CSV table of C-alpha atoms in Angstrom, one decimal:
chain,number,residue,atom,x,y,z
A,16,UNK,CA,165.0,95.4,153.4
A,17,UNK,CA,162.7,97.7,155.2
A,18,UNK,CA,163.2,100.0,152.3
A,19,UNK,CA,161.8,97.9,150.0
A,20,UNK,CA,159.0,97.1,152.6
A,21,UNK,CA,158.5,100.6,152.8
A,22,UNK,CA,158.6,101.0,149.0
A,23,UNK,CA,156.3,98.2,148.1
A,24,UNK,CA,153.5,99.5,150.7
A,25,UNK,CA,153.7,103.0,149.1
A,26,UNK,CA,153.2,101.5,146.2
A,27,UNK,CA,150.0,99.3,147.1
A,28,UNK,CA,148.8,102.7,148.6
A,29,UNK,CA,149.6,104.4,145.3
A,30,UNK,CA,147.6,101.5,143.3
A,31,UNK,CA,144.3,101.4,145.4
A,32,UNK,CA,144.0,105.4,145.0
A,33,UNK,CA,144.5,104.7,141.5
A,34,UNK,CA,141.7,102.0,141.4
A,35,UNK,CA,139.6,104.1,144.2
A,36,UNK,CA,139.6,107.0,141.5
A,37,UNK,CA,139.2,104.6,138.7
A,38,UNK,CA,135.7,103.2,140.2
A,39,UNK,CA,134.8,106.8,141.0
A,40,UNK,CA,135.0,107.9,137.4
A,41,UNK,CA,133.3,105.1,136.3
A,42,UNK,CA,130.7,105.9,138.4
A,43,UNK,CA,130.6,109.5,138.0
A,44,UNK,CA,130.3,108.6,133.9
A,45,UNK,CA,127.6,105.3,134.7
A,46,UNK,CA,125.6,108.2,136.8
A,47,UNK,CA,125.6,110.7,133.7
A,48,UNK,CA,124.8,108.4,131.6
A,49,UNK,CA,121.8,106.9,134.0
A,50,UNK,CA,120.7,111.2,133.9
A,51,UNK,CA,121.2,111.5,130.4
A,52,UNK,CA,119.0,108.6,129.9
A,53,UNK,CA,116.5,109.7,132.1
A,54,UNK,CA,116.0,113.0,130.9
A,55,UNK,CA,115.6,111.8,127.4
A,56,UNK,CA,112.7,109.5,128.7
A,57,UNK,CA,111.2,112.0,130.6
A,58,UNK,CA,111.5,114.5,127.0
A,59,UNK,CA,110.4,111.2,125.5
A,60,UNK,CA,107.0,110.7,127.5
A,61,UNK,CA,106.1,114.5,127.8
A,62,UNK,CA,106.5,115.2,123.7
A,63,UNK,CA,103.5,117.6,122.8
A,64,UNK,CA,101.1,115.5,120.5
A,65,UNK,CA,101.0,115.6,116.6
A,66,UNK,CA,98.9,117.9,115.8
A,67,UNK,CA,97.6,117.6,112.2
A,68,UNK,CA,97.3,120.5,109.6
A,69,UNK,CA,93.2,119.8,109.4
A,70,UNK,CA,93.1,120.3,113.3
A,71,UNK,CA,94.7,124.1,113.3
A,72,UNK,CA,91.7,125.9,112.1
A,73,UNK,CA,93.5,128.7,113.0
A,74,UNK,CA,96.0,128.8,110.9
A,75,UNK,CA,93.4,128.2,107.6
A,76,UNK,CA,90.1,129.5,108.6
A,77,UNK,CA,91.4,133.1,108.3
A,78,UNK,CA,92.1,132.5,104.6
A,79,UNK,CA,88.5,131.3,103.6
A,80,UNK,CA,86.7,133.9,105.2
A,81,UNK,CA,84.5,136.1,102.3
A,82,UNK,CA,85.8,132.7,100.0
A,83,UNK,CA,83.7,130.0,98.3
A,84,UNK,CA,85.7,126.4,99.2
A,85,UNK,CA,85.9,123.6,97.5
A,86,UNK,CA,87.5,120.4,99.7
A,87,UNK,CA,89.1,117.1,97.9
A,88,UNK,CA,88.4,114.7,101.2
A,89,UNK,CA,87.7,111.2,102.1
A,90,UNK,CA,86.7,109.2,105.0
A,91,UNK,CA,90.3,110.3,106.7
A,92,UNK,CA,89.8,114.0,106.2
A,93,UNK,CA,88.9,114.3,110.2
A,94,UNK,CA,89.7,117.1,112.5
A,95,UNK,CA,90.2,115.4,116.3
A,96,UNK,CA,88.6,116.7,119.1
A,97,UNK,CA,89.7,115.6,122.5
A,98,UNK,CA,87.6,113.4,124.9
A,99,UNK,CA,86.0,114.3,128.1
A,100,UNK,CA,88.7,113.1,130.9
A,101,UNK,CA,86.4,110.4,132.2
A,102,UNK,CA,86.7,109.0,129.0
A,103,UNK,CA,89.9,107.6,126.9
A,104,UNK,CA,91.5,108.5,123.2
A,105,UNK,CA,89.6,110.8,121.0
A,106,UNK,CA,87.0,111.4,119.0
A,107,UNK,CA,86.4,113.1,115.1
A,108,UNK,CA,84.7,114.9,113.3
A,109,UNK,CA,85.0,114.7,109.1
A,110,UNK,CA,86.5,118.5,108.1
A,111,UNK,CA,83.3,119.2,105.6
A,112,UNK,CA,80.5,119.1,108.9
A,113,UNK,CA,83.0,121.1,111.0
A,114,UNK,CA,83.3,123.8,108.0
A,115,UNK,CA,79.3,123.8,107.2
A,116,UNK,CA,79.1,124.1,111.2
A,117,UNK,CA,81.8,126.9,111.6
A,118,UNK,CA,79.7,129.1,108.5
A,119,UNK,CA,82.2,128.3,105.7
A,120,UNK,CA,80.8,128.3,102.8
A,121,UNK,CA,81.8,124.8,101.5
A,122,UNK,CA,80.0,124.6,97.3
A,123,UNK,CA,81.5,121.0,96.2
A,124,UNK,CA,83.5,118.0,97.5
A,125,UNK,CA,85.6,116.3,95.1
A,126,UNK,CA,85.8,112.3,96.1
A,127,UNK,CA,89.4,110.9,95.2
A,128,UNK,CA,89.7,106.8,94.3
A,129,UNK,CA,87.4,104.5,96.9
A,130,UNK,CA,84.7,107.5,97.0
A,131,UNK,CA,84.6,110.2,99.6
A,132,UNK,CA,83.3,107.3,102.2
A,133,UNK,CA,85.8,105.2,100.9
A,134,UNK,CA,84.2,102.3,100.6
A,135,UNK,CA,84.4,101.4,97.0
A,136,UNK,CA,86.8,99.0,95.1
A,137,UNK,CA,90.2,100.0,94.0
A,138,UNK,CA,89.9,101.3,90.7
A,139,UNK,CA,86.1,100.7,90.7
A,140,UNK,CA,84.4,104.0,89.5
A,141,UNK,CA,83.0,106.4,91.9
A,142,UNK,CA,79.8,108.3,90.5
A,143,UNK,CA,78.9,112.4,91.7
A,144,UNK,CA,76.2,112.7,94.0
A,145,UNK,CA,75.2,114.4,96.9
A,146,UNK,CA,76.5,114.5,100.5
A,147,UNK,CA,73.6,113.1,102.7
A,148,UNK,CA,74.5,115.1,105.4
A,149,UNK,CA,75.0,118.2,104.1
A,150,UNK,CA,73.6,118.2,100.9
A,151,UNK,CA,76.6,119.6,99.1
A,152,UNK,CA,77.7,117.9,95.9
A,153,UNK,CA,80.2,115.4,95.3
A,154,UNK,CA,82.1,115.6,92.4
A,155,UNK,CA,84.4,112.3,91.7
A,156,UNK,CA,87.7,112.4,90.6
A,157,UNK,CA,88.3,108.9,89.4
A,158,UNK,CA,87.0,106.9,86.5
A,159,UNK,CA,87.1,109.2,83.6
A,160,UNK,CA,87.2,112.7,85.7
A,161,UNK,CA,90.4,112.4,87.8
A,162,UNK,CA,91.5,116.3,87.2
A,163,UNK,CA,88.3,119.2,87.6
A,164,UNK,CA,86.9,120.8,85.1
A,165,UNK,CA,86.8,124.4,84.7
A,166,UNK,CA,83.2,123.8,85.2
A,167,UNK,CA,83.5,122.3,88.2
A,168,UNK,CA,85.6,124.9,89.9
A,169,UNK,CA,84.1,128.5,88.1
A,170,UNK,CA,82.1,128.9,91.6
A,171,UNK,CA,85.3,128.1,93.7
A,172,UNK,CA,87.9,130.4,94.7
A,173,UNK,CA,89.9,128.2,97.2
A,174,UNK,CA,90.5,124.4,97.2
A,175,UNK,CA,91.3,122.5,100.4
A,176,UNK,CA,93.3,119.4,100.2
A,177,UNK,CA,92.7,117.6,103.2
A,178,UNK,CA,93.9,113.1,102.4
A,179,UNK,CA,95.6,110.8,104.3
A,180,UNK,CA,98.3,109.5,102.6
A,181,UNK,CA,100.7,106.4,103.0
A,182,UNK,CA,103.7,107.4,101.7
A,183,UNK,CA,103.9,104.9,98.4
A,184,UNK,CA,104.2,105.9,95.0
A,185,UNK,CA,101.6,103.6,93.6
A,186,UNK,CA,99.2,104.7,96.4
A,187,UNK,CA,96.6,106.9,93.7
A,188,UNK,CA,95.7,110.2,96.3
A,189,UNK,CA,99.0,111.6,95.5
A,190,UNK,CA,98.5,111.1,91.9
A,191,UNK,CA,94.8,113.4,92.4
A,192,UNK,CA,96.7,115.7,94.5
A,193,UNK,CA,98.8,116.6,91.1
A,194,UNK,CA,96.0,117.0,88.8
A,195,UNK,CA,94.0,119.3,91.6
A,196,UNK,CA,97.1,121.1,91.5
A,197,UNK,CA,96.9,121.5,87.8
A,198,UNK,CA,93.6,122.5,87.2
A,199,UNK,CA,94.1,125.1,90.1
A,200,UNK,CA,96.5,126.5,88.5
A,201,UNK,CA,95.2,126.7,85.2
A,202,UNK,CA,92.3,128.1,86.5
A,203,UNK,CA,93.6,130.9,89.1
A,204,UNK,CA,92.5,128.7,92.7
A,205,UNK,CA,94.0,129.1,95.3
A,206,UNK,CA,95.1,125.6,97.0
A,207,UNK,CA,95.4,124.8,100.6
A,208,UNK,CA,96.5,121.0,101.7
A,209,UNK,CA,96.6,120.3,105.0
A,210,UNK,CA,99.1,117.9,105.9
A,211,UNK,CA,99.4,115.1,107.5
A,212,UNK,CA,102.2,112.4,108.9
A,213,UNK,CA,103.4,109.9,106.3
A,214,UNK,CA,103.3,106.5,107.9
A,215,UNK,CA,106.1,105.4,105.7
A,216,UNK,CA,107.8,108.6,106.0
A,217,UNK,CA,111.1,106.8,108.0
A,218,UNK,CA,112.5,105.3,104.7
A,219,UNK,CA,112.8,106.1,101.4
A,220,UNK,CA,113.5,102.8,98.4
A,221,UNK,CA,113.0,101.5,95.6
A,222,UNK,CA,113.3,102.0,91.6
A,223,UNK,CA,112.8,105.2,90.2
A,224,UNK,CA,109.7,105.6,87.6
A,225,UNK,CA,111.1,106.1,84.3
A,226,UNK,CA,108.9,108.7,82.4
A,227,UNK,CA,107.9,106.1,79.6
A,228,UNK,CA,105.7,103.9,82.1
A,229,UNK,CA,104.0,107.6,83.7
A,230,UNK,CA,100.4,106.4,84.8
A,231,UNK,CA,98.0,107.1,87.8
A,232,UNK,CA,99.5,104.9,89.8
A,233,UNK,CA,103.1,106.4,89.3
A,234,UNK,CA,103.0,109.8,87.4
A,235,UNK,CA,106.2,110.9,88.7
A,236,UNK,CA,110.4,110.3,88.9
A,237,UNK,CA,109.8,108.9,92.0
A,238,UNK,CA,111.0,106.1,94.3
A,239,UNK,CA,108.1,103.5,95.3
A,240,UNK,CA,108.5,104.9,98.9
A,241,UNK,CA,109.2,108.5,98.7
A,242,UNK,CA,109.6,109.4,102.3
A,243,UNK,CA,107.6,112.7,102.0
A,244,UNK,CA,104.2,114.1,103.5
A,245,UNK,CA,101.4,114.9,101.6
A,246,UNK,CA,102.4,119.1,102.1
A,247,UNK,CA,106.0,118.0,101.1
A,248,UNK,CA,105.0,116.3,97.9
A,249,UNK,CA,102.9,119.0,97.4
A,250,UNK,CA,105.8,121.1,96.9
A,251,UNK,CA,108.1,119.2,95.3
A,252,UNK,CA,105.5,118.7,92.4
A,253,UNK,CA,105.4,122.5,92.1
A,254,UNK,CA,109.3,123.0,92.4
A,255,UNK,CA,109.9,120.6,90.3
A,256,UNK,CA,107.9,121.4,87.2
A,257,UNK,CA,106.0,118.8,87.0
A,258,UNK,CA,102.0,120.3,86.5
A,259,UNK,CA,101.6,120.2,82.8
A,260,UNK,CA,102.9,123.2,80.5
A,261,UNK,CA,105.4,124.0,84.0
A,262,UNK,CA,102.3,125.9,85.0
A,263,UNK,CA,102.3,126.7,88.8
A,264,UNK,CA,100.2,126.3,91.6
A,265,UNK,CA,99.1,128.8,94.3
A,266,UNK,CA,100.1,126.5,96.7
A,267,UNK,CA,99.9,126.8,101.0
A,268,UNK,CA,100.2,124.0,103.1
A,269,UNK,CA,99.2,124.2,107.0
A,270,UNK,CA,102.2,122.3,108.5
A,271,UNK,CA,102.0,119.5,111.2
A,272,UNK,CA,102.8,120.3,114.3
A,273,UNK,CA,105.4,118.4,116.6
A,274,UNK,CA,106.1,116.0,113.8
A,275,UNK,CA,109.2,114.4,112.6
A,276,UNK,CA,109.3,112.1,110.1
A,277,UNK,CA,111.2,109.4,112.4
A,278,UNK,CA,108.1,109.2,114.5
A,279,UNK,CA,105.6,105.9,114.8
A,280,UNK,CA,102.0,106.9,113.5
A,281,UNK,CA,99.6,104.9,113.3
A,282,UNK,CA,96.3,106.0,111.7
A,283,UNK,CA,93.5,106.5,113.6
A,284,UNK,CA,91.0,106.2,110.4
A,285,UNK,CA,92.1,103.1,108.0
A,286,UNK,CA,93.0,105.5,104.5
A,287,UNK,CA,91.3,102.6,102.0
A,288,UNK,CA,89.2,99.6,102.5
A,289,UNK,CA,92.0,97.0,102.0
A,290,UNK,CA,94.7,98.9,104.3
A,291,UNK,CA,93.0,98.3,107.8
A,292,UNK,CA,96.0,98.8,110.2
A,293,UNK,CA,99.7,99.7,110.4
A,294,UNK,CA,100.8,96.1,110.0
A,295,UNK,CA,98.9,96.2,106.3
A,296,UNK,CA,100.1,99.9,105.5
A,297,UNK,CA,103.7,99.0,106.8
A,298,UNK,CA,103.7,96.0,104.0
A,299,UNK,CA,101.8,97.6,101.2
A,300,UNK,CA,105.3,99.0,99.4
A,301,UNK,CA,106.5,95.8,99.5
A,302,UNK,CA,103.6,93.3,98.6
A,303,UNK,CA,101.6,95.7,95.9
A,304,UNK,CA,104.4,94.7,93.6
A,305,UNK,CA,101.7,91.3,93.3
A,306,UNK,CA,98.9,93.0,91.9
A,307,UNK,CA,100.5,92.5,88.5
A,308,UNK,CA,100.9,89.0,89.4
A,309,UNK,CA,98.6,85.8,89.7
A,310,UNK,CA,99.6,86.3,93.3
A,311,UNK,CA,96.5,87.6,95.8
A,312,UNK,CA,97.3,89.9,98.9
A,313,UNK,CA,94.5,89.2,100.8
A,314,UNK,CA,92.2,91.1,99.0
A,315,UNK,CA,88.5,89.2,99.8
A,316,UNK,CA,90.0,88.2,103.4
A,317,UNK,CA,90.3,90.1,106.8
A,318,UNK,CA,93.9,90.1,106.7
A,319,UNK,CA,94.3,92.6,103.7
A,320,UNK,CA,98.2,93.6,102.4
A,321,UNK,CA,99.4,91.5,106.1
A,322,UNK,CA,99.5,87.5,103.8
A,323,UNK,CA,100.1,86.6,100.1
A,324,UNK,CA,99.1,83.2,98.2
A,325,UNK,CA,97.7,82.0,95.2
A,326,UNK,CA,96.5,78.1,94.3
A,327,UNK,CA,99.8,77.8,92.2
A,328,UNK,CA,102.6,78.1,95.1
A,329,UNK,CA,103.5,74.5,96.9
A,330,UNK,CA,101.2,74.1,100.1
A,331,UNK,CA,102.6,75.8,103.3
A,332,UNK,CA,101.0,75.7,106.9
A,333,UNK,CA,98.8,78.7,105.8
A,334,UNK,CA,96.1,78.9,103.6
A,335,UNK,CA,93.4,81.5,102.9
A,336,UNK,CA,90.4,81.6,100.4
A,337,UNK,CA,89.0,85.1,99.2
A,338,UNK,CA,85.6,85.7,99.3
A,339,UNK,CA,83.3,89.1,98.7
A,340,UNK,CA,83.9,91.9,101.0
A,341,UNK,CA,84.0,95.3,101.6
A,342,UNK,CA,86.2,97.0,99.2
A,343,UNK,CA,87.0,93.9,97.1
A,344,UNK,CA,83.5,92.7,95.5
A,345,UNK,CA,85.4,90.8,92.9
A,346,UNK,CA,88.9,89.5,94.4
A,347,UNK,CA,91.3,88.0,92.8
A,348,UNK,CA,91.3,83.7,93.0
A,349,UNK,CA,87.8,84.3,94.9
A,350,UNK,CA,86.7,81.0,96.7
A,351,UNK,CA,90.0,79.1,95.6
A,352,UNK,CA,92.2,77.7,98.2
A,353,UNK,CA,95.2,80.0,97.9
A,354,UNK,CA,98.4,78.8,99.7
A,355,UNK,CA,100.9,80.9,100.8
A,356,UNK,CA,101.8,82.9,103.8
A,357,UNK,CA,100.9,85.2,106.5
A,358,UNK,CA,103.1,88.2,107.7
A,359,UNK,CA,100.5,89.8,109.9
A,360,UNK,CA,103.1,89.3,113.1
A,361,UNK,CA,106.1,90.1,111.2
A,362,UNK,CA,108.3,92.9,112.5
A,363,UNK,CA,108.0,96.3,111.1
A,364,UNK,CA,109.6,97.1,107.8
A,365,UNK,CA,112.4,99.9,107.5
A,366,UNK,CA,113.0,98.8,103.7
A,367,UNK,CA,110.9,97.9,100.6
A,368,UNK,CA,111.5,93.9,101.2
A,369,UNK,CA,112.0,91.9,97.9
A,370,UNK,CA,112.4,88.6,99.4
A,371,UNK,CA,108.4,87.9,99.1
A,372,UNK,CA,108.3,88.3,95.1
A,373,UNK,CA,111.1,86.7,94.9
A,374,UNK,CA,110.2,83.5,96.6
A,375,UNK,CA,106.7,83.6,95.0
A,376,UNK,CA,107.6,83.8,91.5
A,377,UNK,CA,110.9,81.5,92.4
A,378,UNK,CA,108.1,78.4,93.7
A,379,UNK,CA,104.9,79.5,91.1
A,380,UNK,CA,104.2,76.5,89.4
A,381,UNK,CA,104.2,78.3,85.9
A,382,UNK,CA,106.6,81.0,85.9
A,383,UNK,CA,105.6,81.9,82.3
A,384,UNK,CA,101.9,83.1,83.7
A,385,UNK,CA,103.4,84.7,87.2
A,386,UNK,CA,103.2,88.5,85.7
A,387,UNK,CA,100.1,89.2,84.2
A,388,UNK,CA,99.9,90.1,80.8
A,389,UNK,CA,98.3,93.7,80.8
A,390,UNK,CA,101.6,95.4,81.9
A,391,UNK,CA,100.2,96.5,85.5
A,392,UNK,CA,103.6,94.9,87.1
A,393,UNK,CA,105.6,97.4,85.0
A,394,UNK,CA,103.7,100.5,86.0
A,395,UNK,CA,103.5,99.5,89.5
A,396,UNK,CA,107.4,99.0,89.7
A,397,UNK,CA,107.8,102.2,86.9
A,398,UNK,CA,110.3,100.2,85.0
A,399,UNK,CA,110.5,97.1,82.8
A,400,UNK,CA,114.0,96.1,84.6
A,401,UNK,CA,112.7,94.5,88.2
A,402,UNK,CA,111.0,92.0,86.3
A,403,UNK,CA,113.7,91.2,83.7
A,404,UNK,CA,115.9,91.0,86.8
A,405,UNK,CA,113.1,88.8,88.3
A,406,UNK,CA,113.6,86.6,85.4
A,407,UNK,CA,116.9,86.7,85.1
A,408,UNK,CA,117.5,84.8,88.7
A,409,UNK,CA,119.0,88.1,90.7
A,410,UNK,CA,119.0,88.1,94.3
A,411,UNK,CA,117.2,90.9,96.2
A,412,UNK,CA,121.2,92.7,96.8
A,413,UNK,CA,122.2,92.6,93.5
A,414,UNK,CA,118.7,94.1,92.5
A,415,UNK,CA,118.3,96.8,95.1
A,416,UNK,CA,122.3,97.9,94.1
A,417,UNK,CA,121.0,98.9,90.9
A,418,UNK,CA,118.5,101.4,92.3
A,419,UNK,CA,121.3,103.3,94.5
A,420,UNK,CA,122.5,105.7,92.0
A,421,UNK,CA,118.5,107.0,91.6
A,422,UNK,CA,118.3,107.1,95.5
A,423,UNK,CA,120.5,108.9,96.1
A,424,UNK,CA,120.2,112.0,93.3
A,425,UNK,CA,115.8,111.8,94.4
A,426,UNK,CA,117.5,112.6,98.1
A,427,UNK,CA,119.4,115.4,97.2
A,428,UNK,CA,116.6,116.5,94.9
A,429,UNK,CA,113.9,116.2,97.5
A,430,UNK,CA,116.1,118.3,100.2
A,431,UNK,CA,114.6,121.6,99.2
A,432,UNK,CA,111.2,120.3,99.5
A,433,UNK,CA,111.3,118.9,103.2
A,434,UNK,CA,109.1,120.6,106.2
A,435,UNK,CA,110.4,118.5,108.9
């Protein structure tokens, strides 16, 4: 009996070391993970800031010295200069003053689609001129002049490249970034593109371009959301042959520093008239498919790429009606009621989402009329399938499984071409 008292009180004794040592651990591992934690916050909140390729003068200004520069820029081509502490953010100034100022001698700016102010019109022609400010000439390269002319670059030796992209195939600057390429090439110039982050850069989806439906908004085997920086695309076009006659560029880009392509950026400067935040460039892959439709994006309102509608979908509890603005003087359904929806507070997107077209062209009162008649919706997309598929009643899964195969050979294509 008192054996068995005996035994039974060892044993208790036994079991609360057991769960003494047990609690330990577990708070020995809570604790390390607590430290973990907070040394990846503390990494977190003291990350060196993204420094763009425009801002390390450094790095470029040795390689114009002696040169004559020609810059392709827009009203994004900024270099940042920080504030005084008493006061918050940062301020800009636009690459071409900062040159002029800093004795480079700058002979022409070449103005890519919406004009080197970028104010005008998507696909509205943008005429040469003169910089107010500094009185250099602007050469356009959209309308009938998207690649330069011999002409235009015999008293150029180096080209800067200096846009602010958004990451989307049918977005046109990368589309002027290959035809700069080419004509530097062809004509011995030396270019230098100073990157910057790709606001889309965390995902990469959607159909690859077929060759046959090539245009300036899609000139290349591409994904609609490619995943790549201006610098990286850059490279790519040169590794991957695609300048006309496989000619090849003298190419340098000035990398971004403490960038990776996981990181939130949002753009200080909006890059186009009709993208004014990072809600409307976070949606733009996946609502630009409607400009080949009878649908409007916004275009004519203040709520640009962020709500789509048009008078022939059923009424909804939203409802906007395009007028004249800024970048859209003629917009599409302007002063009709247009019903429809608005996705200014929806979350983020990490995926093209077809789920919009779809329901648009699945309650259009005429189906027949929903894509317009000119073709755009086939060069946007880069392939006649989406909208057969469209037509054909698929859902959004069965549609995206069809572009998996493309995806996945453009990501093992793309590797070689990746700076961060």
């Amino acid at each position: 009996m008192r054996f068995n008292v005996f035994k039974n009180t060892v044993l208790l004794f036994v079991l609360v070391l057991i769960s003494c040592a047990s609690k330990t651990k577990n708070n020995i591992s809570d604790s390390s993970e607590l430290l973990i934690q907070t040394k990846q916050d503390s990494i977190n909140n003291k990350l060196d800031p993204i420094v763009v390729g425009a801002n390390q003068t450094e790095a470029y200004l040795p390689l114009l010295k002696g040169k004559r520069v020609g810059i392709v820029a827009n009203q994004t081509s900024v270099i940042f200069l920080e504030k005084s502490k008493e006061a918050k953010g940062k301020s800009f100034t636009h690459i071409v003053d900062s040159l002029v100022s800093l004795e480079v001698d700058v002979k022409t700016v070449f103005a890519p689609e919406h004009g080197f102010r970028g104010t005008a019109d998507a696909g509205e022609i943008v005429k040469d001129g003169l910089d107010v400010k500094t009185g250099i000439p602007i050469i356009s390269l959209y309308g009938n002049n998207k690649k330069p002319t011999a002409d235009q670059l015999k008293d150029v030796d180096v080209v800067i490249f200096d846009i602010q992209d958004v990451g989307a195939r049918f977005y046109t600057y990368i589309s002027s970034l290959h035809y700069v390429m080419e004509a530097c090439a062809e004509q011995n110039k030396t270019l230098i593109v100073l990157d910057r982050p790709n606001p889309n850069g965390h995902y990469v989806d959607g159909p690859i371009l077929e060759p046959e439906h090539s245009s300036f908004v899609g000139m290349h085997p591409i994904p609609v959301v490619h995943g790549l920086t201006i610098g990286e695309y850059a490279q790519m076009i040169n590794g991957e042959n695609w300048l006309k006659n496989k000619v090849q560029c003298n190419l340098t880009v000035i990398t971004i520093k403490n960038y990776n392509r996981n990181m939130r950026y949002d753009l200080p400067i909006k890059p186009s008239p009709n993208l004014p935040n990072a809600q409307s460039i976070n949606l733009y892959p996946s609502l630009c498919f409607f400009e080949g439709t009878t649908i409007s994006v916004g275009r004519g309102t203040d709520l640009q790429f962020q709500v789509y509608g048009s008078p022939y979908l059923p009424k909804t509890d939203f409802a906007f009606t395009p007028q004249p603005n800024e970048g859209a003087k003629f917009p599409k359904h302007e002063n009709k009621i247009c019903n429809g929806y608005n996705l200014s507070d929806v979350s983020p997107l990490k995926t093209l989402d077809l789920s919009y077209l779809l329901n648009a062209y699945n309650t259009t009162e005429n189906k027949a009329d929903f894509f317009l008649n000119n073709g755009f919706f086939t060069k946007l997309a880069g392939t006649k399938k989406l909208q057969e598929q469209i037509e054909a009643g698929w859902s959004a899964d069965k549609i995206k499984a069809t572009w998996t195969s493309g995806l996945t050979n453009f990501m093992v294509k793309r590797q070689p071409y990746l700076l961060y």
